[in-house]
């Protein structure tokens, strides 16, 4: 992971920066830091309680030991979920869903590019047929990544039929991975969920769906969670992609979202460039977050 784009640890610098011994101030500062990093009130309480218990149990007095405890606690909690993408089907069909503007199309471009570096043959499907610009945006990413693309024949074409044609072509031409982009109009939530259900049904006539990835913008914090619920309930989500973690001080959202959804984070977006996507490694993340 590139260091430059992570400003996550800044929030704990004020807690552990100067202090050598654990004091009441340390605990107060830690609480403030956890809240401001978007761990959410419940998780913040849980973490503080657990840390206090360990500090008592182990008779710790040094702030640096508390910092290590926090790092380990975060890492352990994150590691309770399996972050591996399941892409062994041929083709492995990945459906990408989420609210508008959170980074679905960009993530598909980055993921296609990443998979191409392993010589995987990637086909993307432009099933966001709502706006012509959405198709062109995906086409630009596909070209940069060296992936093939299936576009709708006309604007507004049934997304399910684009998905169908994409999987059909992958099977005929032997692509390894199919990445299907979808529309994310929040205002038509009911309709969108029906549309997604239909896309799923039509794909599953041809091939099992390997992953349904829900893309979440980390900067939306706790609000993003509420928006995600409809997708989690209706779209059969198998994993999360957290975007825009670059320059975000809201790294705690990562834990909060995993804990409250019970879903693993499988990919992390940390910039607008084609290489700004990584897998998710709990101990690396904990180190970057806590410093
Ligand atoms: P979609 O509507 O869900 O398909 O979202 P897009 O992929 O079109 O992305 C919306 C905006 O977010 C674009 O301006 C992207 O460049 C930007 N974006 C996506 N992922 C990231 C990320 O990881 N970091 C940053 N900084 N911007 C991102
Ligand atoms: P329904 O519209 O809810 O009855 O769902 P269907 O399962 O009939 O299919 C939904 C969409 O997927 C259709 O509008 C078709 O465009 C597309 N589709 C389904 N089956 C096929 C097929 O065998 N060939 C093609 N080309 N498209 C299909
Ligand atoms: Mg899009």
Coordinates of C-alpha atoms and ligand atoms in Angstrom, one line a residue:
X1 CA 0.0 0.0 0.0
X2 CA 1.3 3.4 -0.7
X3 CA 2.1 5.5 2.3
X4 CA 1.4 8.9 0.9
X5 CA -2.3 8.6 0.6
X6 CA -3.0 7.6 4.1
X7 CA -3.5 10.3 6.7
X8 CA -5.3 7.9 9.0
X9 CA -2.9 7.9 11.9
X10 CA -3.0 11.6 12.4
X11 CA -6.0 11.3 14.7
X12 CA -4.1 9.2 17.3
X13 CA -1.0 11.3 17.1
X14 CA -2.6 13.8 19.5
X15 CA -3.3 11.0 22.0
X16 CA 0.1 9.2 21.9
X17 CA 2.3 11.9 20.5
X18 CA 3.7 13.4 23.7
X19 CA 2.4 11.3 26.5
X20 CA 4.7 8.7 28.1
X21 CA 2.4 7.6 30.9
X22 CA -1.2 6.7 30.8
X23 CA -3.3 9.3 32.5
X24 CA -6.9 10.4 32.7
X25 CA -6.1 12.8 29.9
X26 CA -4.9 9.9 27.7
X27 CA -8.3 8.2 28.1
X28 CA -10.2 11.4 27.4
X29 CA -8.1 12.1 24.3
X30 CA -8.4 8.5 23.1
X31 CA -12.2 8.7 23.4
X32 CA -12.3 12.0 21.4
X33 CA -10.0 10.5 18.8
X34 CA -12.1 7.3 18.4
X35 CA -15.2 9.4 17.9
X36 CA -13.6 11.7 15.5
X37 CA -12.2 8.8 13.5
X38 CA -15.8 7.6 13.1
X39 CA -15.7 4.4 15.1
X40 CA -19.2 5.3 16.2
X41 CA -20.4 5.6 19.9
X42 CA -21.0 1.9 20.5
X43 CA -17.7 0.7 19.2
X44 CA -15.9 3.5 20.9
X45 CA -17.4 2.4 24.3
X46 CA -16.5 -1.2 23.6
X47 CA -13.0 -0.5 22.7
X48 CA -12.4 1.8 25.7
X49 CA -13.8 -0.8 28.0
X50 CA -11.7 -3.6 26.6
X51 CA -8.5 -1.5 26.7
X52 CA -9.1 -0.4 30.3
X53 CA -9.6 -4.0 31.3
X54 CA -6.3 -5.1 29.6
X55 CA -4.4 -2.1 31.1
X56 CA -5.6 -3.1 34.6
X57 CA -5.0 -6.8 34.0
X58 CA -1.5 -6.4 32.7
X59 CA -0.7 -3.4 35.1
X60 CA 0.4 -1.3 32.2
X61 CA 1.4 2.3 32.8
X62 CA 3.2 3.3 29.5
X63 CA 1.3 5.1 26.8
X64 CA 3.2 3.1 24.2
X65 CA 1.9 -0.2 25.6
X66 CA -1.7 1.2 25.3
X67 CA -1.0 2.1 21.7
X68 CA 0.2 -1.4 21.0
X69 CA -3.0 -2.8 22.7
X70 CA -5.1 -0.6 20.5
X71 CA -3.3 -1.7 17.4
X72 CA -3.7 -5.4 18.3
X73 CA -7.3 -4.9 19.2
X74 CA -8.2 -3.3 15.9
X75 CA -6.2 -5.8 13.9
X76 CA -7.8 -8.8 15.7
X77 CA -11.3 -7.4 15.2
X78 CA -10.7 -6.8 11.5
X79 CA -9.1 -10.3 11.1
X80 CA -12.3 -11.9 12.2
X81 CA -13.6 -11.5 8.6
X82 CA -12.1 -13.2 5.5
X83 CA -11.1 -10.4 3.0
X84 CA -10.3 -12.8 0.1
X85 CA -12.1 -12.2 -3.2
X86 CA -13.6 -15.5 -4.4
X87 CA -12.8 -15.5 -8.1
X88 CA -12.3 -19.2 -8.9
X89 CA -15.4 -19.7 -11.1
X90 CA -14.9 -19.5 -14.9
X91 CA -16.1 -16.9 -15.5
X92 CA -16.2 -15.4 -12.1
X93 CA -19.0 -12.9 -12.2
X94 CA -18.7 -9.9 -9.9
X95 CA -21.7 -7.5 -9.5
X96 CA -20.8 -4.1 -8.2
X97 CA -23.6 -2.2 -6.4
X98 CA -24.1 0.9 -4.3
X99 CA -25.3 4.4 -4.0
X100 CA -24.5 6.9 -6.8
X101 CA -21.1 8.6 -6.6
X102 CA -19.5 6.3 -4.1
X103 CA -17.0 4.9 -6.6
X104 CA -18.4 1.8 -8.4
X105 CA -17.3 2.6 -11.9
X106 CA -13.9 3.8 -10.7
X107 CA -13.4 0.6 -8.6
X108 CA -14.3 -1.6 -11.6
X109 CA -11.7 0.2 -13.7
X110 CA -9.0 -0.2 -11.0
X111 CA -10.0 -3.9 -10.3
X112 CA -9.9 -4.7 -14.0
X113 CA -6.5 -3.2 -14.2
X114 CA -5.3 -5.1 -11.2
X115 CA -6.6 -8.4 -12.6
X116 CA -5.0 -7.7 -16.0
X117 CA -1.6 -7.6 -14.3
X118 CA -2.2 -11.3 -13.6
X119 CA -3.1 -11.8 -17.2
X120 CA -6.7 -12.5 -16.4
X121 CA -9.1 -11.8 -19.3
X122 CA -11.6 -9.3 -18.0
X123 CA -14.9 -8.3 -19.5
X124 CA -16.9 -5.4 -18.0
X125 CA -20.6 -5.0 -18.5
X126 CA -22.1 -1.5 -18.6
X127 CA -25.4 -2.3 -16.9
X128 CA -25.7 1.3 -15.7
X129 CA -27.8 2.2 -18.7
X130 CA -29.5 5.2 -17.1
X131 CA -27.0 7.8 -18.4
X132 CA -25.0 7.6 -21.6
X133 CA -22.1 9.3 -19.7
X134 CA -21.9 6.3 -17.3
X135 CA -21.3 3.9 -20.2
X136 CA -18.6 6.2 -21.6
X137 CA -16.9 6.5 -18.2
X138 CA -16.7 2.7 -17.9
X139 CA -15.5 2.4 -21.5
X140 CA -12.6 4.8 -20.8
X141 CA -11.6 2.7 -17.7
X142 CA -11.9 -0.5 -19.7
X143 CA -9.6 0.8 -22.4
X144 CA -7.0 2.0 -19.9
X145 CA -7.2 -1.4 -18.1
X146 CA -7.0 -3.5 -21.3
X147 CA -10.4 -5.1 -20.6
X148 CA -13.2 -5.8 -23.0
X149 CA -16.6 -4.2 -22.6
X150 CA -20.3 -4.9 -23.4
X151 CA -22.3 -1.7 -23.8
X152 CA -26.0 -1.3 -24.1
X153 CA -27.3 -1.0 -27.7
X154 CA -29.3 2.0 -26.7
X155 CA -29.6 4.3 -23.7
X156 CA -32.0 3.0 -21.1
X157 CA -31.8 -0.6 -22.2
X158 CA -32.8 -3.1 -19.5
X159 CA -29.7 -3.5 -17.3
X160 CA -30.6 -7.2 -16.9
X161 CA -30.3 -7.7 -20.6
X162 CA -26.8 -6.0 -20.7
X163 CA -25.8 -8.2 -17.8
X164 CA -27.1 -11.3 -19.7
X165 CA -25.2 -10.4 -22.8
X166 CA -22.0 -9.7 -20.9
X167 CA -22.0 -13.1 -19.2
X168 CA -23.0 -14.8 -22.5
X169 CA -20.0 -13.2 -24.3
X170 CA -17.6 -14.1 -21.5
X171 CA -18.7 -17.7 -21.8
X172 CA -18.4 -17.7 -25.5
X173 CA -15.0 -16.0 -25.6
X174 CA -13.4 -17.5 -22.5
X175 CA -13.0 -14.5 -20.3
X176 CA -11.9 -15.2 -16.7
X177 CA -13.6 -12.4 -14.9
X178 CA -16.8 -10.5 -15.5
X179 CA -17.3 -7.1 -13.7
X180 CA -20.8 -5.7 -14.0
X181 CA -21.4 -2.0 -13.3
X182 CA -24.8 -1.0 -12.1
X183 CA -26.8 2.2 -11.6
X184 CA -27.0 3.7 -8.1
X185 CA -30.0 6.0 -8.0
X186 CA -30.9 6.4 -4.4
X187 CA -34.2 8.3 -5.1
X188 CA -35.7 5.3 -6.8
X189 CA -34.6 2.9 -4.1
X190 CA -37.5 0.5 -4.4
X191 CA -37.2 0.3 -8.2
X192 CA -33.5 0.0 -8.0
X193 CA -33.6 -3.0 -5.7
X194 CA -36.1 -4.7 -8.0
X195 CA -33.8 -3.9 -10.9
X196 CA -30.9 -5.4 -9.1
X197 CA -32.9 -8.5 -8.2
X198 CA -33.7 -8.9 -11.9
X199 CA -30.1 -8.5 -12.9
X200 CA -29.1 -11.2 -10.4
X201 CA -31.8 -13.5 -11.5
X202 CA -30.9 -13.2 -15.2
X203 CA -27.2 -13.7 -14.5
X204 CA -27.9 -16.7 -12.4
X205 CA -29.7 -18.4 -15.3
X206 CA -26.3 -18.6 -16.9
X207 CA -23.7 -18.7 -14.2
X208 CA -23.3 -18.4 -10.4
X209 CA -22.5 -15.0 -9.1
X210 CA -19.1 -15.1 -7.5
X211 CA -19.2 -11.8 -5.6
X212 CA -21.7 -9.0 -5.0
X213 CA -19.5 -6.0 -3.9
X214 CA -21.1 -3.1 -2.2
X215 CA -19.1 0.1 -2.7
X216 CA -19.1 2.5 0.3
X217 CA -17.6 6.0 0.4
X218 CA -15.6 6.1 3.7
X219 CA -16.1 9.9 3.9
X220 CA -19.8 9.5 4.4
X221 CA -19.1 7.8 7.7
X222 CA -22.1 6.7 9.8
X223 CA -24.6 8.1 7.3
X224 CA -23.2 5.8 4.6
X225 CA -24.1 2.9 6.8
X226 CA -27.8 3.7 6.7
X227 CA -27.8 4.0 3.0
X228 CA -26.0 0.7 2.7
X229 CA -28.7 -1.2 4.6
X230 CA -31.1 -1.5 1.7
X231 CA -28.4 -3.0 -0.5
X232 CA -27.3 -5.4 2.2
X233 CA -30.9 -6.5 2.7
X234 CA -31.9 -6.9 -0.9
X235 CA -28.8 -7.3 -3.1
X236 CA -27.1 -10.4 -1.6
X237 CA -23.9 -8.5 -0.8
X238 CA -20.9 -10.8 -0.2
X239 CA -18.3 -8.1 0.5
X240 CA -17.5 -4.4 0.8
X241 CA -15.3 -2.0 -1.0
X242 CA -14.4 1.1 0.9
X243 CA -13.5 4.0 -1.3
X244 CA -11.9 7.4 -0.7
X245 CA -9.9 6.4 2.3
X246 CA -7.2 8.6 1.0
X247 CA -7.1 11.9 2.9
X248 CA -9.9 10.7 5.1
X249 CA -9.5 10.8 8.9
X250 CA -12.4 8.4 9.2
X251 CA -10.5 5.2 9.3
X252 CA -12.6 4.0 12.2
X253 CA -15.5 3.6 9.8
X254 CA -13.7 0.5 8.5
X255 CA -14.3 -1.3 11.8
X256 CA -17.7 0.2 12.4
X257 CA -18.9 -0.9 9.0
X258 CA -17.5 -4.4 9.2
X259 CA -18.9 -4.9 12.7
X260 CA -22.4 -3.5 12.0
X261 CA -22.9 -5.3 8.6
X262 CA -21.1 -8.5 9.4
X263 CA -19.6 -8.3 6.0
X264 CA -15.9 -8.4 5.1
X265 CA -14.0 -5.5 3.5
X266 CA -12.5 -7.0 0.4
X267 CA -11.0 -3.9 -1.3
X268 CA -9.9 -0.4 -0.4
X269 CA -9.8 2.6 -2.7
X270 CA -7.3 5.2 -1.8
X271 CA -7.3 7.7 -4.7
X272 CA -8.6 8.4 -8.2
X273 CA -5.8 6.8 -10.1
X274 CA -5.9 3.3 -11.7
X275 CA -3.5 1.8 -9.2
X276 CA -5.2 3.3 -6.1
X277 CA -6.9 0.1 -5.1
X278 CA -5.6 -2.5 -2.6
X279 CA -6.7 -5.6 -0.9
X280 CA -7.4 -5.4 2.8
X281 CA -4.8 -6.5 5.3
X282 CA -6.0 -6.1 8.9
X283 CA -2.6 -5.7 10.6
X284 CA -1.3 -3.3 7.9
X285 CA -4.4 -1.3 8.3
X286 CA -4.3 -1.2 12.1
X287 CA -0.7 -0.1 11.9
X288 CA -1.6 2.7 9.5
X289 CA -4.6 3.8 11.5
X290 CA -2.9 3.8 14.9
X291 CA 0.5 4.8 13.8
Ligands
LIG1 P1 -20.2 5.6 -9.0 O1 -21.3 6.6 -9.3 O2 -20.5 4.8 -7.8 O3 -19.9 4.8 -10.2 O4 -18.9 6.5 -8.7 P2 -17.7 6.9 -9.7 O5 -16.8 5.7 -9.9 O6 -18.2 7.6 -10.8 O7 -16.9 7.9 -8.7 C1 -17.4 9.1 -8.2 C2 -16.3 10.0 -7.9 O8 -15.5 9.5 -6.8 C3 -15.3 10.2 -9.0 O9 -14.9 11.6 -9.1 C4 -14.1 9.4 -8.6 O10 -12.9 9.8 -9.2 C5 -14.1 9.5 -7.2 N1 -13.5 8.3 -6.5 C6 -13.8 7.0 -6.6 N2 -13.0 6.3 -5.8 C7 -12.2 7.1 -5.2 C8 -11.1 6.9 -4.2 O11 -10.8 5.8 -3.7 N3 -10.5 8.1 -3.7 C9 -10.9 9.3 -4.2 N4 -10.2 10.4 -3.7 N5 -11.8 9.5 -5.1 C10 -12.5 8.4 -5.6
LIG2 P1 -38.5 -10.8 -16.5 O1 -38.4 -9.6 -17.4 O2 -38.7 -10.4 -15.0 O3 -39.5 -11.8 -17.0 O4 -37.0 -11.4 -16.5 P2 -36.4 -12.4 -17.5 O5 -35.7 -13.5 -16.7 O6 -37.4 -12.8 -18.5 O7 -35.3 -11.6 -18.2 C1 -34.9 -10.3 -17.9 C2 -34.2 -9.6 -19.1 O8 -32.9 -10.4 -19.3 C3 -34.9 -9.7 -20.4 O9 -35.5 -8.4 -20.6 C4 -33.9 -10.0 -21.4 O10 -33.5 -8.8 -22.0 C5 -32.7 -10.6 -20.7 N1 -32.7 -12.0 -20.9 C6 -33.2 -13.0 -20.2 N2 -33.1 -14.2 -20.8 C7 -32.4 -13.9 -22.0 C8 -31.9 -14.7 -23.1 O11 -32.1 -15.9 -23.1 N3 -31.3 -14.0 -24.1 C9 -31.1 -12.7 -24.0 N4 -30.4 -12.1 -25.0 N5 -31.5 -11.9 -23.0 C10 -32.2 -12.5 -22.0
LIG3 MG1 -20.9 4.7 -12.0

